[in-house]
């Protein structure tokens, strides 16, 4: 399932609010982030996310509450697996080499990863 950048912005807002928000709250949060989308545009993105089974709508009187069905953790895991599979043919070493060779990872982050590895390897 492909989630557009615009849909992802909306998901990030809902994830940051415990995974459920009313439409008006989503609009306010988007405007606070300086997105000038009209309500119909936002409704279109919400409808697409609902069609993709990423969001569920719960009626609260005449208002809609949007509940996210995909956790941020699951989304990140799926996107990472797809990216490594497509770009690096499943070879994580290639990804890490690119990060190191292009100074996209600091020495401190490398040390943090080593510590993480030591604590979590079986």
Coordinates of N, CA and C in Angstrom, one line a residue, residues 4 6-7 10 23 26-27 30 37-52 55 57 64 66:
X4 N 0.9 8.6 0.2 CA 1.5 9.8 -0.4 C 2.1 10.6 0.7
X6 N 1.5 13.7 1.4 CA 0.4 14.5 2.0 C -0.3 13.6 3.0
X7 N -0.6 12.4 2.6 CA -1.3 11.5 3.5 C -0.5 11.2 4.7
X10 N -0.8 13.9 7.4 CA -2.0 13.8 8.2 C -1.8 12.6 9.2
X23 N -12.2 15.6 12.9 CA -11.9 16.3 11.6 C -11.4 17.8 11.9
X26 N -7.9 17.9 13.2 CA -6.9 17.7 12.1 C -6.7 18.9 11.3
X27 N -7.8 19.6 10.9 CA -7.7 20.9 10.2 C -6.9 21.9 10.9
X30 N -3.2 20.9 11.0 CA -2.5 21.2 9.7 C -2.3 22.7 9.5
X37 N -4.2 23.8 3.1 CA -5.1 22.9 2.3 C -6.6 23.3 2.7
X38 N -7.4 23.3 1.7 CA -8.8 23.5 1.9 C -9.5 22.3 2.5
X39 N -10.6 22.4 3.2 CA -11.3 21.3 3.9 C -11.5 20.1 2.9
X40 N -11.9 20.4 1.7 CA -12.2 19.4 0.7 C -11.0 18.6 0.4
X41 N -9.8 19.2 0.3 CA -8.6 18.5 0.0 C -8.2 17.6 1.2
X42 N -8.4 18.1 2.4 CA -8.1 17.3 3.6 C -9.1 16.1 3.6
X43 N -10.3 16.3 3.3 CA -11.3 15.2 3.3 C -11.0 14.2 2.2
X44 N -10.4 14.6 1.1 CA -10.0 13.7 0.1 C -8.9 12.8 0.6
X45 N -7.9 13.4 1.3 CA -6.8 12.6 1.8 C -7.3 11.6 2.9
X46 N -8.2 12.1 3.7 CA -8.8 11.2 4.7 C -9.6 10.1 4.1
X47 N -10.3 10.4 3.1 CA -11.1 9.3 2.4 C -10.1 8.3 1.7
X48 N -9.0 8.7 1.2 CA -8.1 7.8 0.6 C -7.5 6.9 1.6
X49 N -7.1 7.5 2.8 CA -6.5 6.7 3.9 C -7.6 5.7 4.4
X50 N -8.8 6.1 4.4 CA -9.9 5.2 4.8 C -10.0 4.0 3.8
X51 N -10.0 4.4 2.5 CA -10.1 3.3 1.5 C -8.9 2.3 1.6
X52 N -7.8 2.8 2.0 CA -6.6 2.0 2.1 C -6.6 1.2 3.4
X55 N -7.1 4.3 8.0 CA -8.0 5.0 9.0 C -9.3 4.4 9.0
X57 N -13.4 5.5 10.3 CA -14.2 6.6 10.8 C -15.2 6.2 11.8
X64 N -17.2 13.4 12.5 CA -16.3 12.2 12.3 C -15.1 12.3 13.1
X66 N -11.5 10.3 13.3 CA -10.7 9.4 12.5 C -9.7 8.7 13.4

